[in-house]
mmCIF file of C-alpha atoms in Angstrom:
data_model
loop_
_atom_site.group_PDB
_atom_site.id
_atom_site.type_symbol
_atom_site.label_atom_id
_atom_site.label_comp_id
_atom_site.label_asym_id
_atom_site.label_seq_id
_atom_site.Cartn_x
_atom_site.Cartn_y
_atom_site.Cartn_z
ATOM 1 C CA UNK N 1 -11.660 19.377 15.629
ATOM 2 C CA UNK N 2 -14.117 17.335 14.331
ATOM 3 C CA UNK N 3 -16.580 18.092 10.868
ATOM 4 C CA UNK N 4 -19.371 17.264 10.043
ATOM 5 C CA UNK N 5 -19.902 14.348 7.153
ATOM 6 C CA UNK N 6 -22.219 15.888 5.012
ATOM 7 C CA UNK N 7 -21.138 19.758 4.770
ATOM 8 C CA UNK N 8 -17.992 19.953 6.517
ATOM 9 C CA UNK N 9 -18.931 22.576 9.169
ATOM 10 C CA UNK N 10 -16.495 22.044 12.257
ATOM 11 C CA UNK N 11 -18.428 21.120 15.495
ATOM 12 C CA UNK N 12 -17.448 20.125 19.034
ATOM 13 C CA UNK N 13 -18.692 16.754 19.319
ATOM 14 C CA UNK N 14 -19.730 14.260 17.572
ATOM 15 C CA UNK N 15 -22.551 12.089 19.673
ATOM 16 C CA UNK N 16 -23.037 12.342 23.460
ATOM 17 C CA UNK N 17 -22.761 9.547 26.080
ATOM 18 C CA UNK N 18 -24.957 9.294 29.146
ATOM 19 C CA UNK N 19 -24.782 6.206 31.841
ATOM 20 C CA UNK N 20 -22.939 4.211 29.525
ATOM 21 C CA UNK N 21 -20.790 4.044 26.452
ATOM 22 C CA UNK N 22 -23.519 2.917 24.473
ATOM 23 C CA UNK N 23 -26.428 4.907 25.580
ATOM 24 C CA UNK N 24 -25.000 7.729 23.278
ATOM 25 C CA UNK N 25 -26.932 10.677 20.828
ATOM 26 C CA UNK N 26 -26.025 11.878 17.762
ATOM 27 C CA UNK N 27 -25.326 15.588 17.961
ATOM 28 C CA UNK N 28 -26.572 17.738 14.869
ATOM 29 C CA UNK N 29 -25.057 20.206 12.972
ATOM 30 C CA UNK N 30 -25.857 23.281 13.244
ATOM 31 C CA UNK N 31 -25.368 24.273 9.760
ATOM 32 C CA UNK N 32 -27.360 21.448 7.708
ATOM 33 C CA UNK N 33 -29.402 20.122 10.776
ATOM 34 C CA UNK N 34 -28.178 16.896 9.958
ATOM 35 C CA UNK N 35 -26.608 14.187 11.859
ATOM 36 C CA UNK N 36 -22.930 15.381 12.511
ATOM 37 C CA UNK N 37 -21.617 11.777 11.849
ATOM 38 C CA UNK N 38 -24.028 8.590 11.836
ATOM 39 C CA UNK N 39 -20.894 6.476 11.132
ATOM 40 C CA UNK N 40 -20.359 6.599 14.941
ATOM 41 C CA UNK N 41 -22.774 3.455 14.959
ATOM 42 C CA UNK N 42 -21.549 1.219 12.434
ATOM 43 C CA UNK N 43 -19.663 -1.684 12.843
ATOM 44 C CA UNK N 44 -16.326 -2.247 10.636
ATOM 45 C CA UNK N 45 -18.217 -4.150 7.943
ATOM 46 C CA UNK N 46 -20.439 -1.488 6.928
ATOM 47 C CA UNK N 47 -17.879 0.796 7.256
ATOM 48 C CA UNK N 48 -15.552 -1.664 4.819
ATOM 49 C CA UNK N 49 -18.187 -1.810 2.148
ATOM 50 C CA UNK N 50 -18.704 1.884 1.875
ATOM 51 C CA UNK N 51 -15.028 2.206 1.735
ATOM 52 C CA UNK N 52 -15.294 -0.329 -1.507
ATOM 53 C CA UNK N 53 -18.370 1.863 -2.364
ATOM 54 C CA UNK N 54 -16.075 4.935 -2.337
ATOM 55 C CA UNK N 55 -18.454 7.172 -0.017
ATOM 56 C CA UNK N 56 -17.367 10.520 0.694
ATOM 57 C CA UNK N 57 -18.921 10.668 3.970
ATOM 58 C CA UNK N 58 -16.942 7.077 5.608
ATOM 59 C CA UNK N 59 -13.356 8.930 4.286
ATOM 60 C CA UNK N 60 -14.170 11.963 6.444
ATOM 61 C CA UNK N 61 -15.360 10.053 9.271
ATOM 62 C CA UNK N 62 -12.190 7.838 9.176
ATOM 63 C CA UNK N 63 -9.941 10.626 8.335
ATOM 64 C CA UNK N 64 -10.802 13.397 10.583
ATOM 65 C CA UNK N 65 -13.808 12.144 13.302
ATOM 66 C CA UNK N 66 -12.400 8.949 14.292
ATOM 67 C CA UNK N 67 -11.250 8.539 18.123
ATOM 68 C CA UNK N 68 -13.072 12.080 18.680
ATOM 69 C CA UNK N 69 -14.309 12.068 22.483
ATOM 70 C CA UNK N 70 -17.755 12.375 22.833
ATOM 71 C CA UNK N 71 -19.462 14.785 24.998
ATOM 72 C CA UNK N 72 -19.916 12.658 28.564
ATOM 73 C CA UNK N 73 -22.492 13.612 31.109
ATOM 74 C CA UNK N 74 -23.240 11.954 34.527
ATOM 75 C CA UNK N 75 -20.756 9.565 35.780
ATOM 76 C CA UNK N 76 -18.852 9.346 32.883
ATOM 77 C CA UNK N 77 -17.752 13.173 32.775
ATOM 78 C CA UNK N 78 -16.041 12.664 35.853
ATOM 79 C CA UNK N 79 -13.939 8.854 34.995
ATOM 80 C CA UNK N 80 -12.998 11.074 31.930
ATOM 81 C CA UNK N 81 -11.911 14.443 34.522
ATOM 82 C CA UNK N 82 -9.871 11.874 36.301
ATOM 83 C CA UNK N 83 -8.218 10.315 33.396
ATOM 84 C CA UNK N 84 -7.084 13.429 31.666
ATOM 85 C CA UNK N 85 -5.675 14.536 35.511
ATOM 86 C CA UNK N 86 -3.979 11.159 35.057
ATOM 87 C CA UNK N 87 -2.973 10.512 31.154
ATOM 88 C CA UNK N 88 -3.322 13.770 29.868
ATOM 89 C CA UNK N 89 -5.448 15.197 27.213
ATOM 90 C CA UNK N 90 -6.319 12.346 24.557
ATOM 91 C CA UNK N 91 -6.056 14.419 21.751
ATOM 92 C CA UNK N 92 -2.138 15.619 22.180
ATOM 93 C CA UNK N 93 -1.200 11.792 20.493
ATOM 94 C CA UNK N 94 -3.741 11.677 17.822
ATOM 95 C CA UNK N 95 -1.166 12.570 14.848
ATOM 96 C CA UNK N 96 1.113 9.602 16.060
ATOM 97 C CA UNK N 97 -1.701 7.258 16.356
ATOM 98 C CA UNK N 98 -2.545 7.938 13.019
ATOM 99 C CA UNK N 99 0.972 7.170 11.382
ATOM 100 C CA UNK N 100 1.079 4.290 13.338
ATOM 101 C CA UNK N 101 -2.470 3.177 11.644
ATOM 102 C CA UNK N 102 -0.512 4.261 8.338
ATOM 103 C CA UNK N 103 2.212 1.496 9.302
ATOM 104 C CA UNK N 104 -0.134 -0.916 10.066
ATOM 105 C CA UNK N 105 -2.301 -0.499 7.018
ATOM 106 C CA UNK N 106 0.573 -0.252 4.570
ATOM 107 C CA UNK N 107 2.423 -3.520 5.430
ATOM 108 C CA UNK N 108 -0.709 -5.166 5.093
ATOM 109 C CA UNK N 109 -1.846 -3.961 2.055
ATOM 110 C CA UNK N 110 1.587 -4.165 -0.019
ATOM 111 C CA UNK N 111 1.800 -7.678 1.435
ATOM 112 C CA UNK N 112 -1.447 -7.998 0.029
ATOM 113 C CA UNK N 113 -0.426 -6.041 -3.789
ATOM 114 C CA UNK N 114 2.669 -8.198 -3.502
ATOM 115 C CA UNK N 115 0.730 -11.732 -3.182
ATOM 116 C CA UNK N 116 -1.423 -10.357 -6.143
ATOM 117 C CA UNK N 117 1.685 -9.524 -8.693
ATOM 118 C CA UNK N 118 3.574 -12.939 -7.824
ATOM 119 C CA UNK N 119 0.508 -14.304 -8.931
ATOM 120 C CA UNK N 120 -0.346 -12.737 -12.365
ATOM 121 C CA UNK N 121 3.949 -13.248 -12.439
ATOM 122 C CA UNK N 122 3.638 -16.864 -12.154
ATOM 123 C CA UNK N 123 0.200 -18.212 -13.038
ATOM 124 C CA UNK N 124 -0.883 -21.598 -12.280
ATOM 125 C CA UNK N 125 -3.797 -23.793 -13.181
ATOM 126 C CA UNK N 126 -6.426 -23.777 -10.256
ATOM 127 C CA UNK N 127 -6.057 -26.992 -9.838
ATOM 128 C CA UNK N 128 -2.589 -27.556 -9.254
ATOM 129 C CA UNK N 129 -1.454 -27.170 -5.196
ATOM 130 C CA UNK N 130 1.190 -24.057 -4.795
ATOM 131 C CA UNK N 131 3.993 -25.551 -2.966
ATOM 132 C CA UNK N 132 6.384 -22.875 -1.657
ATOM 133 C CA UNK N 133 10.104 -23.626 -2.349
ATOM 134 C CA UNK N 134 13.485 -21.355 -1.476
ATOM 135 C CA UNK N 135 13.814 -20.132 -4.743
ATOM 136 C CA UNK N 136 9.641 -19.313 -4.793
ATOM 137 C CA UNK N 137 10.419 -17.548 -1.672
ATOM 138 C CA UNK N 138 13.041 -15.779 -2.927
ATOM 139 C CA UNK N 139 11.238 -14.246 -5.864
ATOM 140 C CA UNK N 140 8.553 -13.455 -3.640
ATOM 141 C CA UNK N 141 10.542 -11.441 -1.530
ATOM 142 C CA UNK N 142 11.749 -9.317 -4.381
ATOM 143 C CA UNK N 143 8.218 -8.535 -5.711
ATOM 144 C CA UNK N 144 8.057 -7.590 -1.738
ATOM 145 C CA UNK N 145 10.508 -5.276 -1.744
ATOM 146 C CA UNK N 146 9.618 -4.231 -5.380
ATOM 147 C CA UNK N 147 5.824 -3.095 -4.544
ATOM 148 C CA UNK N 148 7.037 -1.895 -0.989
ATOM 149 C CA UNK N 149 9.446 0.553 -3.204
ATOM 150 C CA UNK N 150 6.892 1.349 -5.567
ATOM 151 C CA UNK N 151 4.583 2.304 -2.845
ATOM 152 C CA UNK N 152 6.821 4.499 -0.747
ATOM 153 C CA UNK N 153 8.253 6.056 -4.342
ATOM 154 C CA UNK N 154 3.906 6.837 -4.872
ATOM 155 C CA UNK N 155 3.457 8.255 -1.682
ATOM 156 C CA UNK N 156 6.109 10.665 -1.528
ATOM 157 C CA UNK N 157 5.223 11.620 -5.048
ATOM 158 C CA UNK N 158 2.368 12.665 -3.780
ATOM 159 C CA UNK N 159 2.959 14.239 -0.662
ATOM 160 C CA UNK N 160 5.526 16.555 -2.339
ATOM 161 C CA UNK N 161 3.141 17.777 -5.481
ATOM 162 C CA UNK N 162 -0.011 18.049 -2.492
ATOM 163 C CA UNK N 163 2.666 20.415 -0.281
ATOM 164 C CA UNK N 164 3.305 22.226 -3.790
ATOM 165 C CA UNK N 165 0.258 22.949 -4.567
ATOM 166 C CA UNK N 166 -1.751 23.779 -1.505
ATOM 167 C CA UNK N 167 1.427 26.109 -1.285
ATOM 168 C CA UNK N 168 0.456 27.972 -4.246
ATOM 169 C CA UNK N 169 -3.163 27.881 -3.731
ATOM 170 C CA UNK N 170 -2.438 29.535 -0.345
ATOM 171 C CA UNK N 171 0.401 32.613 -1.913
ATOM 172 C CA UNK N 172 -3.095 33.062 -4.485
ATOM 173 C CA UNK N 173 -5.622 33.584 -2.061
ATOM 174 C CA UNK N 174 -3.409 36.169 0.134
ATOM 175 C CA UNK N 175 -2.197 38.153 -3.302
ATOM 176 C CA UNK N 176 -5.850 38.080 -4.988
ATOM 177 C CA UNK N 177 -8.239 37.748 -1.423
ATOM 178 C CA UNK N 178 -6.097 38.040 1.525
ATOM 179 C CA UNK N 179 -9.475 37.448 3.188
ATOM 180 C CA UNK N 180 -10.215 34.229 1.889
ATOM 181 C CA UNK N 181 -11.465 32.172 4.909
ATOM 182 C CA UNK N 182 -10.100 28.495 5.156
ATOM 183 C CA UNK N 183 -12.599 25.974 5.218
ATOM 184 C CA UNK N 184 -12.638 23.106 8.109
ATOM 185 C CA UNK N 185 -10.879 20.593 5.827
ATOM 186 C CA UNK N 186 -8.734 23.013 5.109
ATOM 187 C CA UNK N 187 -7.659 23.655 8.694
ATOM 188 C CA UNK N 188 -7.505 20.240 9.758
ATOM 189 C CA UNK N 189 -4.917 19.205 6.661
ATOM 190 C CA UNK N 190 -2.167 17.220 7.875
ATOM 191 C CA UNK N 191 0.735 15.385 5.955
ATOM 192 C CA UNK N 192 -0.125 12.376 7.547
ATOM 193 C CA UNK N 193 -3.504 12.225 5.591
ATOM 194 C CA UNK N 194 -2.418 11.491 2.185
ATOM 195 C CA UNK N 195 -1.255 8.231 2.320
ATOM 196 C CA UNK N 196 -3.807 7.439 4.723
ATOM 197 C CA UNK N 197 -6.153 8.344 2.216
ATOM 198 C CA UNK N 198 -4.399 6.419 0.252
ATOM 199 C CA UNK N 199 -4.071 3.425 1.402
ATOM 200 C CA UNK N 200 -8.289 3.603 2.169
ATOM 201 C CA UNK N 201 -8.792 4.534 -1.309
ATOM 202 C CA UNK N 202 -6.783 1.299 -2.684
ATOM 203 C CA UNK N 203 -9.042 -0.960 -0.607
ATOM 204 C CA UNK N 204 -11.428 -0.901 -3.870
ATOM 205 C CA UNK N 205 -8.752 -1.806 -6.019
ATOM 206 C CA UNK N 206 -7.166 -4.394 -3.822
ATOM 207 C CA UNK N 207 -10.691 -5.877 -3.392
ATOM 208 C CA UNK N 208 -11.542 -6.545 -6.880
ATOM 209 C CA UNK N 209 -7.724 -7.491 -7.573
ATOM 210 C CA UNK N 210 -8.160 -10.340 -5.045
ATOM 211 C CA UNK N 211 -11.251 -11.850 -6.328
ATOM 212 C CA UNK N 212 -9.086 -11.964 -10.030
ATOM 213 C CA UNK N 213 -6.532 -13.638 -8.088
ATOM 214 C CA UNK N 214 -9.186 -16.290 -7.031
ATOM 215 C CA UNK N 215 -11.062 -16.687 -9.859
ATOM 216 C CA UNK N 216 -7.877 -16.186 -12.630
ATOM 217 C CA UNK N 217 -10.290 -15.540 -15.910
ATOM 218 C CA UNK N 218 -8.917 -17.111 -19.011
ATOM 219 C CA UNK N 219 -6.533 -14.397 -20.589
ATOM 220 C CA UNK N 220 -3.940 -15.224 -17.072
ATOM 221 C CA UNK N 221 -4.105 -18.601 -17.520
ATOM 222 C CA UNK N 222 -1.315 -20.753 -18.843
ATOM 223 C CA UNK N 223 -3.890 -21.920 -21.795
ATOM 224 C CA UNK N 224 -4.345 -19.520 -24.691
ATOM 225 C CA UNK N 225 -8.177 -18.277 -24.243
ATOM 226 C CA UNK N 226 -10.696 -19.701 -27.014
ATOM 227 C CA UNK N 227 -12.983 -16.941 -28.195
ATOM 228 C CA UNK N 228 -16.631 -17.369 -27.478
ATOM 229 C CA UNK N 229 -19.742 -16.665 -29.195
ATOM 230 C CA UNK N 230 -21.419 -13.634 -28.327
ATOM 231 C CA UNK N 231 -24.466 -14.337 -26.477
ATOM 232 C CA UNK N 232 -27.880 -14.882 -28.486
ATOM 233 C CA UNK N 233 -29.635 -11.643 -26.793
ATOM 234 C CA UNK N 234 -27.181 -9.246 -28.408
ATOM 235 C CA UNK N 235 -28.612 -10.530 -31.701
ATOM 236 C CA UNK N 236 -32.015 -9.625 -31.107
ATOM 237 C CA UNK N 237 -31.637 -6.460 -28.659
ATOM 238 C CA UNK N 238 -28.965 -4.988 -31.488
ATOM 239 C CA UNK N 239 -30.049 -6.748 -34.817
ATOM 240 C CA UNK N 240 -26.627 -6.189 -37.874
ATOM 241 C CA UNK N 241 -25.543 -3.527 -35.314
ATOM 242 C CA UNK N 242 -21.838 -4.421 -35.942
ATOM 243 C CA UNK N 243 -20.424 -1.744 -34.015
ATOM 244 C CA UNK N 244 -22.267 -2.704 -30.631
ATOM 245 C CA UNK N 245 -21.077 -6.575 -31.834
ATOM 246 C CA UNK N 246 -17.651 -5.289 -32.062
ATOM 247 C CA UNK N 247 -17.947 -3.557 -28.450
ATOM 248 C CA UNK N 248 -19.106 -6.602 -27.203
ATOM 249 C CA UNK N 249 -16.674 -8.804 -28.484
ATOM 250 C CA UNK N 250 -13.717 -6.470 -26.815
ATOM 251 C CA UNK N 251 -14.888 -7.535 -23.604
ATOM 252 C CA UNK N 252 -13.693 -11.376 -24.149
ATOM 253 C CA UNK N 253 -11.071 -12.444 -21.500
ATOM 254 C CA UNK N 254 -8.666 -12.853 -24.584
ATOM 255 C CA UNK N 255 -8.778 -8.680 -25.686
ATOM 256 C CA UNK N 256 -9.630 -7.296 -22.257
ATOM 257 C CA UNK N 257 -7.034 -7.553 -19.943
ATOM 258 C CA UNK N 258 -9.233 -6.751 -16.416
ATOM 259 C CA UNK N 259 -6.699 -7.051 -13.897
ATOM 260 C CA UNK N 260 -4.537 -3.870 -15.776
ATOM 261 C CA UNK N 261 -8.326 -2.034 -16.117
ATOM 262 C CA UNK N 262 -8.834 -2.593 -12.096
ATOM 263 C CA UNK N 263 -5.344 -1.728 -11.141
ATOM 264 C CA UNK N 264 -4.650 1.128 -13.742
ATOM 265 C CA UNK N 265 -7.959 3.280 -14.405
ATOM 266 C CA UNK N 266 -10.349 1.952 -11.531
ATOM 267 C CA UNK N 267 -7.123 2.496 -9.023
ATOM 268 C CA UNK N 268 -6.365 6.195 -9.958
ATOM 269 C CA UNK N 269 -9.803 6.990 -10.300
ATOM 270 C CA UNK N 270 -10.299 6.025 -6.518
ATOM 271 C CA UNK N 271 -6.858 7.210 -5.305
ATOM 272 C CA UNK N 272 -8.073 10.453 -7.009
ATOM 273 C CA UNK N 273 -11.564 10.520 -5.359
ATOM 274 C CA UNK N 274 -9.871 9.881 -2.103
ATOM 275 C CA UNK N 275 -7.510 13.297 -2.752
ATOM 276 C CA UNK N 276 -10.275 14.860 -3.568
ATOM 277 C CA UNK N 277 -12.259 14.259 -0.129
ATOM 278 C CA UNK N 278 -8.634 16.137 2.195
ATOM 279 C CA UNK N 279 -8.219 18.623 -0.974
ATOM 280 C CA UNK N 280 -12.028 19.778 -0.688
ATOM 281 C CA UNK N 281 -11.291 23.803 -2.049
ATOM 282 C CA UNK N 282 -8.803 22.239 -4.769
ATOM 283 C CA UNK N 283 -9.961 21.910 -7.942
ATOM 284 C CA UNK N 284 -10.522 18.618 -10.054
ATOM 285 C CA UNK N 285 -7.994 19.880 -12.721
ATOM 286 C CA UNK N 286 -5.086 20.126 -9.537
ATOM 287 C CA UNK N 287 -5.884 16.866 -8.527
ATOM 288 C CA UNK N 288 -5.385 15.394 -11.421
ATOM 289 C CA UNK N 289 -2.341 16.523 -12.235
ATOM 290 C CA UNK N 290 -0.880 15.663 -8.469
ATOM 291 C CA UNK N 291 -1.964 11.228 -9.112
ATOM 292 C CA UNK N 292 0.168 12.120 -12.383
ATOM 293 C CA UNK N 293 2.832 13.294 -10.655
ATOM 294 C CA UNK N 294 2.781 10.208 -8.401
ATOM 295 C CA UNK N 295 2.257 7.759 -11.305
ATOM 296 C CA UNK N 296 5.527 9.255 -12.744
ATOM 297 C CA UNK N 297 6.755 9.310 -9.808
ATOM 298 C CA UNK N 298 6.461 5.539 -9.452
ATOM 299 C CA UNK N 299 6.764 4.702 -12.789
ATOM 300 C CA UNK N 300 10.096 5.664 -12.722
ATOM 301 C CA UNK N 301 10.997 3.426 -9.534
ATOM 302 C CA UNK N 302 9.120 0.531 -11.106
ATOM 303 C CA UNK N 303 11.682 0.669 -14.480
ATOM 304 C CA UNK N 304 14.322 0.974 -12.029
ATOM 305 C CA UNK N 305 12.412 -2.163 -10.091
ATOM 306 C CA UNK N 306 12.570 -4.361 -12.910
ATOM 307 C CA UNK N 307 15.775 -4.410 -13.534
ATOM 308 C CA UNK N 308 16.774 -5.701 -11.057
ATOM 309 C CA UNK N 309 14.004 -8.248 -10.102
ATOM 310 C CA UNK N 310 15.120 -11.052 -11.990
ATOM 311 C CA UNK N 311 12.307 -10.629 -14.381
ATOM 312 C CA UNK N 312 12.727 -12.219 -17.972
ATOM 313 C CA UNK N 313 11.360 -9.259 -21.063
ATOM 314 C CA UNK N 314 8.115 -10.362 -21.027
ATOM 315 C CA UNK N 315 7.295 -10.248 -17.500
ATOM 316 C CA UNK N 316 9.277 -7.581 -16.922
ATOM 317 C CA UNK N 317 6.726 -5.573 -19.790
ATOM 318 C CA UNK N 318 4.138 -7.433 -17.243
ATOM 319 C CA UNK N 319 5.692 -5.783 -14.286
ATOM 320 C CA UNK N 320 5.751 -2.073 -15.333
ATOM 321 C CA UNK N 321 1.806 -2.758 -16.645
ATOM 322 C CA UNK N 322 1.133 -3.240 -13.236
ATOM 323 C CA UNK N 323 2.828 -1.011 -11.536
ATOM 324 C CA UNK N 324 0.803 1.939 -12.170
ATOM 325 C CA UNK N 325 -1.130 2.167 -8.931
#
């Protein structure tokens, strides 16, 4: 069943369609009078960008209201009679759809983390042209296979300490208030979720990661970075303030290393927001403690990764640094 984006409540529909397909109406919830989901009419860009924006109401729209039938009146209620007599009910393959989205999005986006490792692995000047070779190929395909068995190793990490504890949350509330009632996230919690969730939640990361790729700054180039002078505005806004100078200066491309800050705190951050959007009556502390369980869940993969990747020490230290998701 469908909920609503902005307090959860479960309703029966989400917009209804008259004539047409697109002469629609929002339905409103009945709880907070708002509309149940106005994500119904946006296209995937705006959708994208508050996935990047990390908006709880696009996750829940994605997650749980997306490929809900609408309420049909006129001449659509009866083409939709006559295609359930025909096909079914619509909402009987909705759990395989999903994986299969989960498939979809996965290869893409560890294609995508691979791409972004083999290049931090083997940097290049921006001007040189990348020209692909058998043994480039090669040690592409093992950062492939690498990221694809850091992913998987993530994911179940995670699947296994969100079972566990929604397990234990449940035995609590029937020993201490066997009459708890179970919210509409709650009810609607499926397996298949979490690395959905996921995967959206990474989209930030991968994002950012990508534009790093394109625009390498100077700490992952080949050329050792050459410090720069702080700009003249510091001087003036913080006058002998040499602990703002200091805090300044650790943000030069040759202390800062942005690409571990994007993948390693930005990336669990989000992958923890995402968690927290499915996990709605778990608490922060819980959640927490399940994206550890994954990172050590994938941390130990990754040293088990590297070993084997052909890696020399120094990338290999460069390997495990970005492996946590």
């Amino acid at each position: 069943m469908p909920i609503c984006t902005s307090c959860t409540s479960a309703t029966e529909y989400l917009y209804t369609t008259y004539e047409s397909e697109y002469n629609l109406r929002l339905e409103q919830c009945s709880n907070c009078k708002a509309f149940v989901d106005p994500y119904v009419e946006f296209d995937t860009l705006n959708l994208f960008i508050d996935l990047i924006l990390l908006k709880r109401g696009v996750y829940r729209h994605l997650l749980y209201n997306r490929g809900t039938e609408p309420r049909r009146l006129g001449k659509l209620q009866e083409e939709k009679s006559q295609k359930e007599a025909t096909y079914g009910s619509t909402g009987d393959g909705r759990e395989k759809r999903r994986w299969v989205l989960i498939g979809k999005l996965g290869s893409g986006l560890i294609f995508l983390d691979a791409f972004i490792r083999w290049s931090y692995l083997n940097p290049t000047s921006s001007g040189d042209p990348v020209i692909w070779t058998a043994d480039m190929l090669n040690a592409f395909g093992l950062v492939l296979v690498g990221t694809a068995a850091e992913t998987l190793a993530f994911h179940v990490g995670i699947m296994l300490a969100c079972y566990l504890v929604l397990k234990l949350i449940d035995i609590f509330h029937k020993w201490r208030v066997p009459t708890h009632p179970m919210s509409p996230v709650r009810q609607e919690f499926r397996l298949s979720l979490i690395p959905l969730t996921l995967f959206y939640s990474s989209l930030t990361k991968y994002f950012l990661l990508l534009l790093l790729t394109i625009w390498l700054p100077a700490s992952s180039s080949r050329t050792p970075a050459t410090p720069q002078p702080l700009p003249t505005w510091t001087e003036h806004v913080f006058p002998g303030n040499e602990v703002v100078q200091a805090a300044f200066r650790m943000l030069d491309d040759d202390k800062l290393d942005r690409e571990w800050v994007v993948r390693n705190v930005l990336g669990g951050m989000s992958a923890g927001f995402g968690l927290r959007v499915i996990l709605d009556d778990v608490q922060p502390i819980f959640t927490t403690l399940i994206i550890v369980f994954g990172w050590a869940a994938k941390t130990l993969v990754a040293q088990t990764v590297s070993n084997w990747i052909g890696v020399d020490e120094k990338l290999k230290e460069a390997w495990l640094a970005y492996s946590i998701p």
